[in-house]
Every structure is written in C-alpha cells, then in structure tokens.
Coordinates of C-alpha atoms in Angstrom, one line a residue:
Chain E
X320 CA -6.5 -31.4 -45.2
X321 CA -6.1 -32.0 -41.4
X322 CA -10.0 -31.9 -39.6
X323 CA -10.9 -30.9 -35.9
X324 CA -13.6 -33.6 -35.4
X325 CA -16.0 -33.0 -32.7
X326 CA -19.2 -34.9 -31.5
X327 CA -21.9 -35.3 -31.1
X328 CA -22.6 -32.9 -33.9
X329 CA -25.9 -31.9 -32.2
X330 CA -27.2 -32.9 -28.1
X331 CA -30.4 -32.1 -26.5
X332 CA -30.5 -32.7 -22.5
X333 CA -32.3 -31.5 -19.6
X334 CA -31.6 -29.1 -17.4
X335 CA -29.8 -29.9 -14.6
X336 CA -27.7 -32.8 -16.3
X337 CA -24.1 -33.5 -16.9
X338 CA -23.3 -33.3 -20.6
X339 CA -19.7 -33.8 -22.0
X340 CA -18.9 -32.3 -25.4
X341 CA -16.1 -34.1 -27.5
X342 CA -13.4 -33.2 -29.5
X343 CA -10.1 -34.9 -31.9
X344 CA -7.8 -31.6 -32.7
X345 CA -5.2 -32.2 -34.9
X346 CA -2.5 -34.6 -33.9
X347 CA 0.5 -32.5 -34.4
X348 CA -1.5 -29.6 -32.4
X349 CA -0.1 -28.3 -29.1
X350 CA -2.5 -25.9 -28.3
X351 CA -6.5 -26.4 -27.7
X352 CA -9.5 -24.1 -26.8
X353 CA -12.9 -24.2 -26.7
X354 CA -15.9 -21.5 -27.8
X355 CA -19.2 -20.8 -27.3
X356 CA -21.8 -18.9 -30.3
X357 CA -25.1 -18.1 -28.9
X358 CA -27.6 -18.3 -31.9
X359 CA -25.4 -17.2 -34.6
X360 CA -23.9 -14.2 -32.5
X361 CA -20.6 -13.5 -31.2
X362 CA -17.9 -16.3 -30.6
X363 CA -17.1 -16.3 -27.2
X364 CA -14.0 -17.9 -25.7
X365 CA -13.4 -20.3 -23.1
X366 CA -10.8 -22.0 -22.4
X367 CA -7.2 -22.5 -24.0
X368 CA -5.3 -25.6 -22.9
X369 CA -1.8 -26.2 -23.3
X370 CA 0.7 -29.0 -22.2
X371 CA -1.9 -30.8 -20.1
X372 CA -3.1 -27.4 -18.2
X373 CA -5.1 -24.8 -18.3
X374 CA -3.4 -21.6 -19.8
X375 CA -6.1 -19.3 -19.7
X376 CA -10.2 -19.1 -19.3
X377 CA -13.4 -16.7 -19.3
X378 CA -15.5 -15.1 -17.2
X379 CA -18.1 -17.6 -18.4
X380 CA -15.1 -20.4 -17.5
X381 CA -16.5 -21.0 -14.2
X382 CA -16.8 -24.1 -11.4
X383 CA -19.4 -25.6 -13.8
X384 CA -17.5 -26.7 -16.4
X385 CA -13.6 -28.2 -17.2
X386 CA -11.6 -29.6 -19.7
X387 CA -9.9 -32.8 -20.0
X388 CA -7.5 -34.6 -22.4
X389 CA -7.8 -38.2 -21.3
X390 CA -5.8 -40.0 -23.4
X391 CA -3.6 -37.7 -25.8
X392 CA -5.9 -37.5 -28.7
X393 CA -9.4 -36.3 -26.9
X394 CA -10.1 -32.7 -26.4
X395 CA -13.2 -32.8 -24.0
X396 CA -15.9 -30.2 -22.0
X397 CA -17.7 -31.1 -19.5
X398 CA -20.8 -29.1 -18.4
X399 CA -22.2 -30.0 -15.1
X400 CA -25.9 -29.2 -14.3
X401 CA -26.7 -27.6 -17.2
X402 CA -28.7 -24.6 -17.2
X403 CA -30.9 -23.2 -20.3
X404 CA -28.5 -20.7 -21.0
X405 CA -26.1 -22.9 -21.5
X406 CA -28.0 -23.6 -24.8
X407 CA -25.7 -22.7 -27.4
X408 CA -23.4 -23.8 -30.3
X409 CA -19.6 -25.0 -29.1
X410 CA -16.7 -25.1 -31.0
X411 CA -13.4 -26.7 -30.6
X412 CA -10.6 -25.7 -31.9
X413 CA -6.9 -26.4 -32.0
X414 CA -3.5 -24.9 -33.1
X415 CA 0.1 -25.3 -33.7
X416 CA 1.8 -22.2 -32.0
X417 CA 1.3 -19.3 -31.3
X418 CA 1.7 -17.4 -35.5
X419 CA -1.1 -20.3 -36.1
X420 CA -4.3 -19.7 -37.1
X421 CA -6.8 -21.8 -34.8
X422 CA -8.9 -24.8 -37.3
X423 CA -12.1 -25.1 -36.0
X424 CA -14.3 -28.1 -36.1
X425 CA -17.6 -28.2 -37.2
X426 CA -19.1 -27.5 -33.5
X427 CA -21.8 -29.3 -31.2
X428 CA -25.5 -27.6 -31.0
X429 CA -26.1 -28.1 -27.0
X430 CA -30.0 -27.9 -26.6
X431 CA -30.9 -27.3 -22.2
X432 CA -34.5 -28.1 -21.9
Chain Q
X482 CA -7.2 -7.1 -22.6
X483 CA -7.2 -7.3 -25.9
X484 CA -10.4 -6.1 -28.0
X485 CA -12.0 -6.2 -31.7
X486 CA -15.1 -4.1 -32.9
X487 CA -16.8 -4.6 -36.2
X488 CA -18.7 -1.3 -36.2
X489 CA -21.6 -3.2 -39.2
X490 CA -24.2 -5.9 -37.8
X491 CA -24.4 -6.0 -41.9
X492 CA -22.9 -4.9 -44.9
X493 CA -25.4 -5.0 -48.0
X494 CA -23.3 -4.8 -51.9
X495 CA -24.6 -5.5 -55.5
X496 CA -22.3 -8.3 -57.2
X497 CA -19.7 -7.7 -59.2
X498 CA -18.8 -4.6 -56.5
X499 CA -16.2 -4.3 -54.5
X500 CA -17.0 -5.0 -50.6
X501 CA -15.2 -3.9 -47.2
X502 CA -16.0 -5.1 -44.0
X503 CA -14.4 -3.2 -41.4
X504 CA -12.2 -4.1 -38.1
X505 CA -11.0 -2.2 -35.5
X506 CA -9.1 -3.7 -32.6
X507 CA -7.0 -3.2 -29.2
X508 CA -4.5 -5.0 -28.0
X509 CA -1.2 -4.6 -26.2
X510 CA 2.1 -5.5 -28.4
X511 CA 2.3 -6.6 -31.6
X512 CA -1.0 -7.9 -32.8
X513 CA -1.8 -11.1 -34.6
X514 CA -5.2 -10.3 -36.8
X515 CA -7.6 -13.0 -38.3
X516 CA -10.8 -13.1 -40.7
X517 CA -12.7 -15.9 -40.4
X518 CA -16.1 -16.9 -42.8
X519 CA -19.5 -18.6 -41.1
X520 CA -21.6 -20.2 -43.3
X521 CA -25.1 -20.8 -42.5
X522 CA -25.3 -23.9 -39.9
X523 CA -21.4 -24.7 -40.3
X524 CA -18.1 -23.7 -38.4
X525 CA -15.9 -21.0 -38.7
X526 CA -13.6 -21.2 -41.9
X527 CA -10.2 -19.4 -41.9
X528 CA -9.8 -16.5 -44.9
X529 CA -6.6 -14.9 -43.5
X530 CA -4.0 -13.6 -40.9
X531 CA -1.5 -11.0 -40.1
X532 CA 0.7 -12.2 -38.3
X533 CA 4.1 -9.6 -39.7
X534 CA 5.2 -8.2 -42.8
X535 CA 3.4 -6.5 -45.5
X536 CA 0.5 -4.8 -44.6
X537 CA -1.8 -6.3 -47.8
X538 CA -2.6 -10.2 -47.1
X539 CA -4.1 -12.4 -49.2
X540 CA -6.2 -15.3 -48.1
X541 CA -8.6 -17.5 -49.6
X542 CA -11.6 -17.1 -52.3
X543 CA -10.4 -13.5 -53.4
X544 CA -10.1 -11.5 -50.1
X545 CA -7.6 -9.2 -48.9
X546 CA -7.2 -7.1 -45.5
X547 CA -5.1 -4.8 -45.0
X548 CA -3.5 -4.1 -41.8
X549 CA -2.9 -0.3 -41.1
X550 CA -0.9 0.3 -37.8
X551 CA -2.1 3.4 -36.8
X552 CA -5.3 3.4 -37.5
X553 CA -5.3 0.0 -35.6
X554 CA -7.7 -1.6 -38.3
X555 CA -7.9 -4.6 -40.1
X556 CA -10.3 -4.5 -42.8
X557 CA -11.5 -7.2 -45.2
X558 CA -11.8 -6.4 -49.0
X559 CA -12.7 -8.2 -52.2
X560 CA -12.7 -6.2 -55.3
X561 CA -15.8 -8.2 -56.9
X562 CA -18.4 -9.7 -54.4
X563 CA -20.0 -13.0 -55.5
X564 CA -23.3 -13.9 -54.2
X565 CA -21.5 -17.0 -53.0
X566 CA -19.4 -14.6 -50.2
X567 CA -22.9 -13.7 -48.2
X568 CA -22.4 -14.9 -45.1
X569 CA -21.7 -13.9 -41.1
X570 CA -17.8 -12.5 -40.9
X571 CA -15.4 -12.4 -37.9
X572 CA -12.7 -10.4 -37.0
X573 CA -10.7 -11.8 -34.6
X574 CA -7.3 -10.7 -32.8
X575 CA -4.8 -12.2 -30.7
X576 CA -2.0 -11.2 -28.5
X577 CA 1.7 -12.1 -29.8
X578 CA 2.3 -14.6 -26.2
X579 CA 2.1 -17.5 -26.1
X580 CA -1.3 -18.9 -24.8
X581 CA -3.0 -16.1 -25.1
X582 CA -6.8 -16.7 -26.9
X583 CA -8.1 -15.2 -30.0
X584 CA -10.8 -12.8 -29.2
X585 CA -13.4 -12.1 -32.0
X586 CA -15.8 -9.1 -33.0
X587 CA -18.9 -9.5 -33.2
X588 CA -19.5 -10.8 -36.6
X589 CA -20.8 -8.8 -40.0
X590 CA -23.2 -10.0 -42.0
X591 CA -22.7 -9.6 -45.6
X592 CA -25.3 -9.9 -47.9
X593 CA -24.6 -9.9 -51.6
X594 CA -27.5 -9.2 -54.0
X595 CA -28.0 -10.6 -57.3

C-alpha cells in the first residue's frame, strides 16, 4: 500500500536554528498539508498545498515557517529560528481530491532546546 | 469555520462490550466526516469516512460510525471492543470545497480492559 515517507523520523536542534522537516506524499497525490500534535494532544493544521501554492494555512501558519516542493516529489517545512514551543510532533500528509481521505506519514518528533 | 468536538478526553469499556466514541461537528455545507486511530508513538491511521450515502459506514478492524444529520454527530462504534482497539481517537471533518483542510477534535482515549 502507497506510504507518505517523511524524515528525519525524529530531530533535536537549538533554539534559534533553521530546521527543515521532509516529506515523499504519494506520487499520484495532488493535494498536501502539514500538522502539528503537541505531546499526544490535538492535531493541529497548517498548511494545505495545492498545484505549487498555498491553498490555505493557520493561525499558527505564520512568517516563520513555509512550504516548498522543490522538485515534484518532495513535500518540505521549513521552520526558521525555532522557538521551544515549536517542540512538537509534525505530520505530513497527502491526498487525491477532495472525497479523499488524507494518508499520513509516520511524522517527525521536532525537539527545540 | 468548520468545527469538531469530542465531548470524552477518555472512554473506559470491558472487552467483549460494545464501545462508542462520540463526535459532534460544525461546518457549512455538506460535510465530509473522518475517524482516524493513534497508536502509542506512531501516526494517524485512517478507520473511516463519510463522504455521501448511507448513513452506517464501515471501516477498518470492526468499526462503524454513523452519521446522523440532524443531530450533526458522527459517532464511532464497535459492537465488541478488543484490548487491541485502546488507543487515542480522532474525529476529524472537512468542508466539501476543494482545498479546504481537515479539522480534527481533540482526540478520545479509549481504554479497553481485560
């Protein structure tokens, strides 16, 4: 069964760094998004990203971080200075349309110290 | 803005009893309604969707949800809970337009005794 990979499975940086979080949605996806799960709480949304743009983003969306898909395949989410409350669990996750469930990877464990 | 409340941080049953996990949600339009399973440590696993048609779906491992329109609720069921189905459940809904994000409840813990 189709995967959405994403790595590094688990990063630890200090505060105040850049930190880019990576993601492979499935290939026959049109639609991406990112989430956010603060120690095994609620799943908060992002970002969604659709034909090369932004489609629609959070409050917690702000100047600090974006999304990219370099090269057709990549799903990435850059943080820049990091702050410890960025500390968190982030998941990717991709679709087919709109009727589509989302598959989620596996998610990165983002560690500010 | 769409919405989803999961009125139970935790929902305790003895195996072999049926379980319910309850979902309430707002949105405008047609909704498009999702349960989705968290295991300890690991991502978010898909269960089911409503999306149209009958109100009873199906999805994996045994659980049902039924969608009731009025009462705008989406709750999961399972006529037999396994210790297996503890874990952290999401409700999550979606507007029917395109791009529009899945928003998800708070999560439920279920915790199924032996």
């Amino acid at each position: 069964e189709p995967e959405v990979t994403q790595t590094p499975s688990h990063q630890v940086t200090q505060m105040g760094q850049e930190v880019i979080l990576r993601c492979v949605p499935i290939s026959n996806h049109l639609y991406f998004y990112w989430y956010r799960q603060i120690l095994g709480q609620k799943v908060e949304f992002l970002v969604s990203f659709y034909n090369n743009e932004i489609s629609e983003k959070s409050e917690i969306f702000d100047d600090q971080f974006s999304v990219e898909r370099p090269d057709g395949s990549n799903f990435t989410l850059k943080i820049r200075s990091t702050k410890l409350e960025d500390s968190a669990m982030y998941f990717c996750a991709s679709s087919g349309g709109t009727i589509y469930g989302y598959t989620f990877g596996s998610g990165t464990r983002l560690t500010v110290v | 803005a769409q919405s989803v409340a999961q009125p139970e941080d935790q929902v305790n049953v003895a195996e072999g009893n049926p379980l319910t996990v309850k979902c309430t949600y707002s949105v405008s339009g047609n909704p498009y309604l999702f349960w989705y399973v968290q295991y300890p440590n690991r991502g978010l696993q898909f269960l089911l969707k409503y999306i149209t048609g009958d109100n009873l779906v199906k999805g994996s491992y045994g659980f049902e949800a039924e969608f009731n329109k009025s009462q705008t609720s989406f709750h999961l069921k399972k006529p037999s809970a396994l210790v297996s189905d503890s874990a952290l459940y999401f409700c999550a809904v979606k507007a029917n337009q395109a791009g529009t994000a899945l928003i998800f409840g708070k999560g439920t813990t279920l915790s199924v005794s032996s």
